[in-house]
PDB file of C-alpha atoms in Angstrom:
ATOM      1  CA  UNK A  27      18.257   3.701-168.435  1.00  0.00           C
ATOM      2  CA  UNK A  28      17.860   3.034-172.447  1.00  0.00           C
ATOM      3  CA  UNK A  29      18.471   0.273-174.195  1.00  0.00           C
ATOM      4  CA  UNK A  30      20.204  -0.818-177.489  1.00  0.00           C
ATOM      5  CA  UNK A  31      18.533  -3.530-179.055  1.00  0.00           C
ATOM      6  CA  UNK A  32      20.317  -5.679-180.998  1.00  0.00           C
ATOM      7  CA  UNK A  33      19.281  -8.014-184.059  1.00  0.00           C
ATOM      8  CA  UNK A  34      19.773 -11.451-182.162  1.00  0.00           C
ATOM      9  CA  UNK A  35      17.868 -10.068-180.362  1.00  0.00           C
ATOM     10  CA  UNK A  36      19.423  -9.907-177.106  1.00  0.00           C
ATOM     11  CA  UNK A  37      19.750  -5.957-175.552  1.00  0.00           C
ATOM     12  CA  UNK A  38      22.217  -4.103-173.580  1.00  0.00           C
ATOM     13  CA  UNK A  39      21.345  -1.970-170.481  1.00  0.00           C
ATOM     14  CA  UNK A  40      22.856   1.473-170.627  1.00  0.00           C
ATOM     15  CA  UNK A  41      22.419   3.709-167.556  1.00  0.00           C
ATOM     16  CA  UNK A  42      22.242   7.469-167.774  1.00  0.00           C
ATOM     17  CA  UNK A  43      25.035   8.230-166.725  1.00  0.00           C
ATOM     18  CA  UNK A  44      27.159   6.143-168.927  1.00  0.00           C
ATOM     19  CA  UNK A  45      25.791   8.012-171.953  1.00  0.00           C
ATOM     20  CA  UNK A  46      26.466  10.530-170.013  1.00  0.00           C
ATOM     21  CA  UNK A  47      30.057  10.357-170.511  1.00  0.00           C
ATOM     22  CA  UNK A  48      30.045   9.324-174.359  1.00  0.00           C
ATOM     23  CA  UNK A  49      28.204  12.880-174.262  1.00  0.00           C
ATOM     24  CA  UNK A  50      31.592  13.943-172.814  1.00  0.00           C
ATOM     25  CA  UNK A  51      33.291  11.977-175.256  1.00  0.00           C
ATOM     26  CA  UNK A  52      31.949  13.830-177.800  1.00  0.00           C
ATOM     27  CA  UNK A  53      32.521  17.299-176.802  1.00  0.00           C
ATOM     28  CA  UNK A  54      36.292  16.875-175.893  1.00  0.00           C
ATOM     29  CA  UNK A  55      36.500  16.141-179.621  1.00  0.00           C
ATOM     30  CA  UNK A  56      33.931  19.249-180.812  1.00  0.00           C
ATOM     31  CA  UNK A  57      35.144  22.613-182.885  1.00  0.00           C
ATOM     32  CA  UNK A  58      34.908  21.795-186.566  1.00  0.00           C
ATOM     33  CA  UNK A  59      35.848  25.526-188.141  1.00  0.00           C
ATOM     34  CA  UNK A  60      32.495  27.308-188.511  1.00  0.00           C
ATOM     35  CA  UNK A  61      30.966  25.393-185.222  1.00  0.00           C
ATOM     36  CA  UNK A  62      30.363  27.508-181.766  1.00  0.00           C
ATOM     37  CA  UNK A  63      33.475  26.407-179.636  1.00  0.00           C
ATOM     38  CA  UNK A  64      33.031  25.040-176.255  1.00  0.00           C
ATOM     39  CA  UNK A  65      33.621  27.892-173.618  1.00  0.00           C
ATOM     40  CA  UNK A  66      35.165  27.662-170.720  1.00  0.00           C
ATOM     41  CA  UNK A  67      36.316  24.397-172.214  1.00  0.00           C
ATOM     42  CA  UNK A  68      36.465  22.029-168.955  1.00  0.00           C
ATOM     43  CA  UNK A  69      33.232  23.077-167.467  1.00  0.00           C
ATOM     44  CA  UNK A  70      31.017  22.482-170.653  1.00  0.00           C
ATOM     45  CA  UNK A  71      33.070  19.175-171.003  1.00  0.00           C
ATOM     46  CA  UNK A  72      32.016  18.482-167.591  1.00  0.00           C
ATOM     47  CA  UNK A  73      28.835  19.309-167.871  1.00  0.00           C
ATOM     48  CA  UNK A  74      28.057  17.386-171.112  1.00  0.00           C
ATOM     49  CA  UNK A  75      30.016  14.099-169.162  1.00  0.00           C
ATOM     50  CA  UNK A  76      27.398  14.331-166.187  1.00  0.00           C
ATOM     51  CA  UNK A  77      24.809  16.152-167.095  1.00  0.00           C
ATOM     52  CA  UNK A  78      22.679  12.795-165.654  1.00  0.00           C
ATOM     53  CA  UNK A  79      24.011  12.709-162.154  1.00  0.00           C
ATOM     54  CA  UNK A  80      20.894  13.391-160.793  1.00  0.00           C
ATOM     55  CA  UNK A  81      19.567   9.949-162.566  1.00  0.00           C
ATOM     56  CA  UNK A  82      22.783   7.565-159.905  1.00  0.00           C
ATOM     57  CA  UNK A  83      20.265   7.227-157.249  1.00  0.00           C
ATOM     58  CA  UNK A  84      17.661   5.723-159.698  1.00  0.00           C
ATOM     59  CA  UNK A  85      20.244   3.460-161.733  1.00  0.00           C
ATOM     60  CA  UNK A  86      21.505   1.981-158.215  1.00  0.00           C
ATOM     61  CA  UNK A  87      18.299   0.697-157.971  1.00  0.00           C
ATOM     62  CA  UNK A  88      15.779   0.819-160.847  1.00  0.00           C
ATOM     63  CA  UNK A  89      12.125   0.309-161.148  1.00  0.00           C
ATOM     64  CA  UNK A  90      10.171  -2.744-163.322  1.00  0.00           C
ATOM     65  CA  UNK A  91       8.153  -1.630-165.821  1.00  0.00           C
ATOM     66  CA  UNK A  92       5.044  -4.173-165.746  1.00  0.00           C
ATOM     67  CA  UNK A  93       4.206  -3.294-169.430  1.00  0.00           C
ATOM     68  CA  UNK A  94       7.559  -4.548-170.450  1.00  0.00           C
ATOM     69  CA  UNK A  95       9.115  -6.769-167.565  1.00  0.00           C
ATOM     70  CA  UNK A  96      12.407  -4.474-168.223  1.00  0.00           C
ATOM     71  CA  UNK A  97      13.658  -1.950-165.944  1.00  0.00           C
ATOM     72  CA  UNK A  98      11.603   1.608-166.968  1.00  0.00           C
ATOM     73  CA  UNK A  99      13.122   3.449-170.250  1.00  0.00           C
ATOM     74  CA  UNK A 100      14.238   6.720-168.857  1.00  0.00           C
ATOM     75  CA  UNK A 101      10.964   8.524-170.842  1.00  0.00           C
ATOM     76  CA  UNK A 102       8.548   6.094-169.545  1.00  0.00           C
ATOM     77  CA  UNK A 103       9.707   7.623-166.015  1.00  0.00           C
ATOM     78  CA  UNK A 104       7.302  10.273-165.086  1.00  0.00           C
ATOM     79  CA  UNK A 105       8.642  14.034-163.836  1.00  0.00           C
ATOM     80  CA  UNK A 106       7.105  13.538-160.699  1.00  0.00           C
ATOM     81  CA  UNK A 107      10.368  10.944-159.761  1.00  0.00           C
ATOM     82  CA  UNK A 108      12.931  12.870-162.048  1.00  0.00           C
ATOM     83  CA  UNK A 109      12.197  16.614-161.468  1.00  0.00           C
ATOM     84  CA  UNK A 110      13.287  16.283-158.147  1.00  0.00           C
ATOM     85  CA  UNK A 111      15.982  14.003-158.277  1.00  0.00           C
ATOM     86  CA  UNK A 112      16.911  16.486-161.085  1.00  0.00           C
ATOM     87  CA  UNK A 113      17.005  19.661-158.701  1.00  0.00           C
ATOM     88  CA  UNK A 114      19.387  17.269-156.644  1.00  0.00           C
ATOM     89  CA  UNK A 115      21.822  16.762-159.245  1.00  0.00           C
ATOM     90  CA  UNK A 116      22.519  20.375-159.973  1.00  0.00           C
ATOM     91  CA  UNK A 117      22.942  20.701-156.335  1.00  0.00           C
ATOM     92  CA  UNK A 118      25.300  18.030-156.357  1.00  0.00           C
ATOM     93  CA  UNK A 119      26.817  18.979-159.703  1.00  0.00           C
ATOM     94  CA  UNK A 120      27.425  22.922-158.755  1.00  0.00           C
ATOM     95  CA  UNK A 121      29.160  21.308-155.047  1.00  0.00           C
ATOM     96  CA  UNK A 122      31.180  19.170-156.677  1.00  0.00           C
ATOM     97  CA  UNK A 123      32.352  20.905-159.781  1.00  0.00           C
ATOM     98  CA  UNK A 124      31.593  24.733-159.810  1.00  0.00           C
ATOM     99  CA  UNK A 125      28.628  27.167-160.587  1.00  0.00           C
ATOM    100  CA  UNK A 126      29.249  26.768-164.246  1.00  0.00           C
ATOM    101  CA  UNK A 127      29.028  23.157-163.932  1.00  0.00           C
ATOM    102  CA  UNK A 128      25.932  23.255-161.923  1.00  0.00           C
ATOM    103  CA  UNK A 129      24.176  26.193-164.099  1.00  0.00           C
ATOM    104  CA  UNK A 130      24.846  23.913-167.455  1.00  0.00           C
ATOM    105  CA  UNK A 131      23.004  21.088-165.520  1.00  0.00           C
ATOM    106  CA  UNK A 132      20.097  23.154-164.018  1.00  0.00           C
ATOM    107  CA  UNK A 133      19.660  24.730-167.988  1.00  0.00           C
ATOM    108  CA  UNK A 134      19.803  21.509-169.494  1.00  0.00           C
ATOM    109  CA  UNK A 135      16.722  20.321-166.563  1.00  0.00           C
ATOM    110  CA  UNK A 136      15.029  23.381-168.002  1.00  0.00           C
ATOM    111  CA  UNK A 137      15.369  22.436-171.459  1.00  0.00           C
ATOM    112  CA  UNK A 138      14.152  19.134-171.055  1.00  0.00           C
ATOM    113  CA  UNK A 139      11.174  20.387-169.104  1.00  0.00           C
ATOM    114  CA  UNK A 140      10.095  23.397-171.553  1.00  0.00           C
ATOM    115  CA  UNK A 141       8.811  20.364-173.434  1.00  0.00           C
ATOM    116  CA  UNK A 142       7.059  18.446-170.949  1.00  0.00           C
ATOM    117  CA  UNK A 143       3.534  19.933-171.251  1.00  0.00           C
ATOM    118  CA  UNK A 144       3.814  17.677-174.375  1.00  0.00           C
ATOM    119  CA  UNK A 145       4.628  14.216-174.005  1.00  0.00           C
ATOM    120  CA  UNK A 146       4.739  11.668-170.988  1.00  0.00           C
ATOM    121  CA  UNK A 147       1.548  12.992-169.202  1.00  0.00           C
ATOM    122  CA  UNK A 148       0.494  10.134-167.802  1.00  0.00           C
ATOM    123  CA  UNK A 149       0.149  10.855-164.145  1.00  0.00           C
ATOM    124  CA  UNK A 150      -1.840  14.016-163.119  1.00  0.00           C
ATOM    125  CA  UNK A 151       1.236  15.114-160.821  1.00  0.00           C
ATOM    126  CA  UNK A 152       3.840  14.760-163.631  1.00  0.00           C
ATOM    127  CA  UNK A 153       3.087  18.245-165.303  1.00  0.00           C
ATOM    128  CA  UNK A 154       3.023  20.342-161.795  1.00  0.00           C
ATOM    129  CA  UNK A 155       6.192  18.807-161.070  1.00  0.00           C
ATOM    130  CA  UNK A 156       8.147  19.705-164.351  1.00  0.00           C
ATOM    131  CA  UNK A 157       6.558  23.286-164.081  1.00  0.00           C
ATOM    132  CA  UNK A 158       7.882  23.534-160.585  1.00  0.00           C
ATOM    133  CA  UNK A 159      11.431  21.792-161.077  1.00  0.00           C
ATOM    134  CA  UNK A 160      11.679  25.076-164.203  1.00  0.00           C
ATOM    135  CA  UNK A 161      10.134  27.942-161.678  1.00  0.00           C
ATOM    136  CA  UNK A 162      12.686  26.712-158.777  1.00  0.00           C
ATOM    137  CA  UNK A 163      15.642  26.458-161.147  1.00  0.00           C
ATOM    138  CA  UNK A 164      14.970  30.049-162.338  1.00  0.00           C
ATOM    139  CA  UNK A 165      16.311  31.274-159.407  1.00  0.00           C
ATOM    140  CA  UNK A 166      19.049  29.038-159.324  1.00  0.00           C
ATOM    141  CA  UNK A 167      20.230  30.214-162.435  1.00  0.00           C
ATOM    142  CA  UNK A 168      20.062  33.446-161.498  1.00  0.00           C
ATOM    143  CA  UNK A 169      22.327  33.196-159.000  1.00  0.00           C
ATOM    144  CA  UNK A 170      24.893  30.910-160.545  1.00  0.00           C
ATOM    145  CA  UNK A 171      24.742  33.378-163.634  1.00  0.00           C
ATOM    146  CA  UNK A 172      25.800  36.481-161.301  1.00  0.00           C
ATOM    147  CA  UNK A 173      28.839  34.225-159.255  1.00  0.00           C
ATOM    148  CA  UNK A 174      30.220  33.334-162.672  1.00  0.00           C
ATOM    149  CA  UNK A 175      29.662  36.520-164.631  1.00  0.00           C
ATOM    150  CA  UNK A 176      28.696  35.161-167.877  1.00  0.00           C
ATOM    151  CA  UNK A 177      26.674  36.743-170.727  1.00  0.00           C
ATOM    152  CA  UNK A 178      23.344  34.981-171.621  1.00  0.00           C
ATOM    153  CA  UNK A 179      24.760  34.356-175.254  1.00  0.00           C
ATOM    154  CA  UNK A 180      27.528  32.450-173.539  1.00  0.00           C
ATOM    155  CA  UNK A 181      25.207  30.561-171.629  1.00  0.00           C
ATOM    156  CA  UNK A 182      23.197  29.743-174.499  1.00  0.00           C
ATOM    157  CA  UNK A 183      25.415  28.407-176.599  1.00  0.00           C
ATOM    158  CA  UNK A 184      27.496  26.626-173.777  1.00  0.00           C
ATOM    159  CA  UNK A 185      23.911  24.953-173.150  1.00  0.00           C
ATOM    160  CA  UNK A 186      23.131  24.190-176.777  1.00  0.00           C
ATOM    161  CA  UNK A 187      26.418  21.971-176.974  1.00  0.00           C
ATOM    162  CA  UNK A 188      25.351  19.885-173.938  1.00  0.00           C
ATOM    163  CA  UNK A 189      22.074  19.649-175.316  1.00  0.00           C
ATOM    164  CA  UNK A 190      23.573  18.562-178.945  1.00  0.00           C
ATOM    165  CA  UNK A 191      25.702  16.068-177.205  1.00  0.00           C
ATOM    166  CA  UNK A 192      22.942  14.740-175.080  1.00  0.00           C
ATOM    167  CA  UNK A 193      20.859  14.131-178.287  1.00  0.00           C
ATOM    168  CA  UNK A 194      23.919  12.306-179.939  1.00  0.00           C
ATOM    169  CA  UNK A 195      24.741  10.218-177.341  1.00  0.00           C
ATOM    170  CA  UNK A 196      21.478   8.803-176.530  1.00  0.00           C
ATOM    171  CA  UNK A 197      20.857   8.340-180.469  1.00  0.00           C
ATOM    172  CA  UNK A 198      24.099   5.986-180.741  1.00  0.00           C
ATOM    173  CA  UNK A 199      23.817   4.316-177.565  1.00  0.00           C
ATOM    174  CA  UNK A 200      19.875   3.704-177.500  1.00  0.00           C
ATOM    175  CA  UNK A 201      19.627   3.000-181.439  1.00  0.00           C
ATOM    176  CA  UNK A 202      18.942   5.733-184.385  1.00  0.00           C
ATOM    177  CA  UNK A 203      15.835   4.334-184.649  1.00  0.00           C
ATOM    178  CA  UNK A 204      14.301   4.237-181.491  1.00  0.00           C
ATOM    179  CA  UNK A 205      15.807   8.202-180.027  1.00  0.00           C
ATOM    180  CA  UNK A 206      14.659   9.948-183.158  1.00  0.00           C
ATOM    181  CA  UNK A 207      16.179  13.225-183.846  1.00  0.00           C
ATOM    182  CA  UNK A 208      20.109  13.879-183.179  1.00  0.00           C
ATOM    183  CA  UNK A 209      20.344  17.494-182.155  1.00  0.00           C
ATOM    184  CA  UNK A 210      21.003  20.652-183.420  1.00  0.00           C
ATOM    185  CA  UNK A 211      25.022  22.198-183.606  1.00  0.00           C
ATOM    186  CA  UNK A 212      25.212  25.674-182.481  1.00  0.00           C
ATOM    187  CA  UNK A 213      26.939  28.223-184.377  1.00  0.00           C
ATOM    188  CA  UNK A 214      29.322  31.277-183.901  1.00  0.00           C
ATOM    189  CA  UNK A 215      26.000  33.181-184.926  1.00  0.00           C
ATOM    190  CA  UNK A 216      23.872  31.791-182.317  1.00  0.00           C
ATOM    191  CA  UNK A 217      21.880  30.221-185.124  1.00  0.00           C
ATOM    192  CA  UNK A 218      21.393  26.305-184.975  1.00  0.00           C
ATOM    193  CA  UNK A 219      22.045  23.593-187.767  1.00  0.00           C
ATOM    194  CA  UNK A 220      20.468  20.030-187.697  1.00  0.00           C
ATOM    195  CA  UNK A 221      22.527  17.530-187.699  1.00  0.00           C
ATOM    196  CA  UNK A 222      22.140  14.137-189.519  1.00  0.00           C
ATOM    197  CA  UNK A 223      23.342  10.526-188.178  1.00  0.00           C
ATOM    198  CA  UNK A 224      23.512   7.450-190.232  1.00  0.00           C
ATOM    199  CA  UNK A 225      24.767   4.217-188.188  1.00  0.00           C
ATOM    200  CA  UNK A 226      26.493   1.397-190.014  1.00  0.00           C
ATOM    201  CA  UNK A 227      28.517  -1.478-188.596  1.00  0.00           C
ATOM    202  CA  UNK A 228      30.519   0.295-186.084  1.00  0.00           C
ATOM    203  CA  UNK A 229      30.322   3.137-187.469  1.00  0.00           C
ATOM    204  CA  UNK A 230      28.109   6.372-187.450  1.00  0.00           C
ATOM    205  CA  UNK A 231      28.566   9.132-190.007  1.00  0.00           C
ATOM    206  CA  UNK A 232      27.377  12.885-189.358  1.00  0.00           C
ATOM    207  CA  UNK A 233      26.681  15.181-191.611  1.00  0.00           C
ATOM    208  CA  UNK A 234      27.192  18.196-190.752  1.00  0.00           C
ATOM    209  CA  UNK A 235      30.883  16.931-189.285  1.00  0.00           C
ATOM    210  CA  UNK A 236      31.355  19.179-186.136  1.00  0.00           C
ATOM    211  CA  UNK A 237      34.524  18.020-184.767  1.00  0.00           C
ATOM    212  CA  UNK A 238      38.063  19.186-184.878  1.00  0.00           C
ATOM    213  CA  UNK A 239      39.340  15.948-185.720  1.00  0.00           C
ATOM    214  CA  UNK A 240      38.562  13.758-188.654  1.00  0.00           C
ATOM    215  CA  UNK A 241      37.399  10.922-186.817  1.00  0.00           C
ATOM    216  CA  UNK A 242      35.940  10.422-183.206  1.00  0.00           C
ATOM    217  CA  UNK A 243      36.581   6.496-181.204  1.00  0.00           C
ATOM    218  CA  UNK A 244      33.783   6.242-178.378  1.00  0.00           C
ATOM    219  CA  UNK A 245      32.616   3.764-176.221  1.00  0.00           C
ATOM    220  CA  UNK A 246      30.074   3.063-173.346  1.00  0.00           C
ATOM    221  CA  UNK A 247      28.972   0.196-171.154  1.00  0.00           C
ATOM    222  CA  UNK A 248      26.324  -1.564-170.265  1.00  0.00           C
ATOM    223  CA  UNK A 249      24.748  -5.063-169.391  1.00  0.00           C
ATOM    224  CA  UNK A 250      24.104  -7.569-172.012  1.00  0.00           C
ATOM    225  CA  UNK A 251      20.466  -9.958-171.676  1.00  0.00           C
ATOM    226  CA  UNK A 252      19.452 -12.346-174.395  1.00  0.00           C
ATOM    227  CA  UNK A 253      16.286 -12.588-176.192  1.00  0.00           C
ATOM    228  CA  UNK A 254      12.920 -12.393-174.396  1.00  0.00           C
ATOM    229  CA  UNK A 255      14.974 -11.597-170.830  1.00  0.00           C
ATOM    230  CA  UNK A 256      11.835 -10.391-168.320  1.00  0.00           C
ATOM    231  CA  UNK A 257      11.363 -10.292-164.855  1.00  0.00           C
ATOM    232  CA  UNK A 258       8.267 -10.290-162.965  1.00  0.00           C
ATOM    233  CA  UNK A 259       9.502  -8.588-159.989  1.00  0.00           C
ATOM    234  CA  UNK A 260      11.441  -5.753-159.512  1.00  0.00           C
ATOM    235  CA  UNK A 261      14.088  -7.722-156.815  1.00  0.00           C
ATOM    236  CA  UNK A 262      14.458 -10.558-159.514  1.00  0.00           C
ATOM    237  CA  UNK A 263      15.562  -7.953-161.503  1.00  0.00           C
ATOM    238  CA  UNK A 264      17.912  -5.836-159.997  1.00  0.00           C
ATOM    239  CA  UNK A 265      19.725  -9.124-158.503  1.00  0.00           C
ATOM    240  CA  UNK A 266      20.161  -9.760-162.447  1.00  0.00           C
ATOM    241  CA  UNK A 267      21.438  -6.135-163.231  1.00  0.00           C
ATOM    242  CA  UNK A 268      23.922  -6.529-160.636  1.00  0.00           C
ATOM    243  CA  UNK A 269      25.002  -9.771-161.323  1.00  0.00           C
ATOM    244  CA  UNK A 270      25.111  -9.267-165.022  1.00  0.00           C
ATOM    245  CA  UNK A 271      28.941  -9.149-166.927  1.00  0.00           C
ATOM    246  CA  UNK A 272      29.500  -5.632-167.769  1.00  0.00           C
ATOM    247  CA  UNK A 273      30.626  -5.041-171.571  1.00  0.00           C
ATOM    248  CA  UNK A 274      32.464  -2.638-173.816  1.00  0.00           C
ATOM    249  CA  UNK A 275      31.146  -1.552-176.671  1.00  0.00           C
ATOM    250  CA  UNK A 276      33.112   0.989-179.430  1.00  0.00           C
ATOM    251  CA  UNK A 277      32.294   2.985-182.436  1.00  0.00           C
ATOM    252  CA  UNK A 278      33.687   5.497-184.898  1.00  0.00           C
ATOM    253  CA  UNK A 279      32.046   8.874-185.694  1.00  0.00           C
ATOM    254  CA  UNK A 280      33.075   9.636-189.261  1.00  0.00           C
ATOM    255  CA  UNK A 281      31.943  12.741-191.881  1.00  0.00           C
ATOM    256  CA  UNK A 282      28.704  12.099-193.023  1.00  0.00           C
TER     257      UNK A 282
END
């Protein structure tokens, strides 16, 4: 789950999986000319859209963060939960929508993981658990690599846009501010160029512009609460979350 605060103060809720699909959003609209192309076009688009599905068990029924009285920010929950619920996903991704589907998943756990050893150690069993979630997938990989005959480079760069997405989406649906860097764009070269977001009113201009199109409509869900909203107990809150009016929120993505 993240959160996009905003400056009433009141917050909305976002679960993984719903930036999940702006991720989607954004790479059904990707290919400026000069920009690596998504390839084979529905399974990176697939990918990118569910990349989270490992996170549904955890948004059915979140844990309370005592620090904050909100549910936990998706960071703030250590490997030793994810990593496996992780491995499940790419399971459940490759059964559901093909080896290339469930290798883009498993890569993108590995990615995530490869940086582990340097941020959210704050239980003893979190860093054993992201080592073994990357040593298990290895394997995994391996094998989905063979049934689908692609070429590292393909893989690589077919990774790189879910991972660009990913950054994207959680910048504009947790807040610029609070995500921090927006991903680097693969290119035809297998080189990678930073890409720069500024938000406005509705409105988000990137710079470089790596779509096809000259302007990209999005939206995502989530659950608003108002100002100060805590709970001190974890049912409290999850009645809330459920009972809470879902709402629509849209933006443009314009040339920065």
């Amino acid at each position: 789950m993240l959160f996009r605060e905003a400056a009433d103060g009141s917050w909305l809720a976002v679960s993984q999986p719903m930036h999940a699909l702006v991720s989607g959003q954004m790479l059904r609209a990707w290919g400026a000319p000069g920009f690596a192309l998504p390839a084979p076009f529905e399974d990176v688009a697939t990918a990118a859209a569910h990349h989270d599905v490992g996170w549904m068990g955890w948004e059915a029924a979140p844990t309370l963060d005592p620090a904050t009285g909100r549910p936990h920010v998706f960071r703030a929950v250590g490997a030793r939960f994810h990593a496996p619920m992780w491995a499940e996903g790419v399971a459940r991704a490759t059964a559901g929508w093909g080896p290339w589907v469930g290798l883009l998943v498993s890569r993108h756990g590995s990615l995530i993981y490869s940086h582990y050893d340097d941020r959210h150690q704050d239980h003893p069993e979190d860093g054993p658990a992201a080592r073994l979630y990357r040593e298990s997938q290895a394997a995994v990989q391996a094998e989905l690599m063979a049934r689908i005959g692609a070429t590292e480079a393909e893989v690589a760069t077919a990774s790189a846009l879910v991972a660009v997405t990913d950054a994207l989406s959680l910048a504009v649906c947790g807040g610029i501010a609070t995500m921090g860097g927006v991903g680097r764009a693969p290119m035809p070269d297998g080189s990678l160029v930073p890409l720069a977001l500024e938000e406005g009113d509705g409105v988000l201009a990137i710079a470089p512009w790596p779509f096809r199109v000259k302007e990209v409509r999005i939206s995502w869900r989530g659950r608003r609460f108002g100002r100060g909203q805590v709970w001190m107990t974890e049912t409290a809150m999850r009645a809330s979350l459920a009972a809470a009016p879902v709402e629509e929120v849209t933006a443009r993505l314009v040339p920065g």
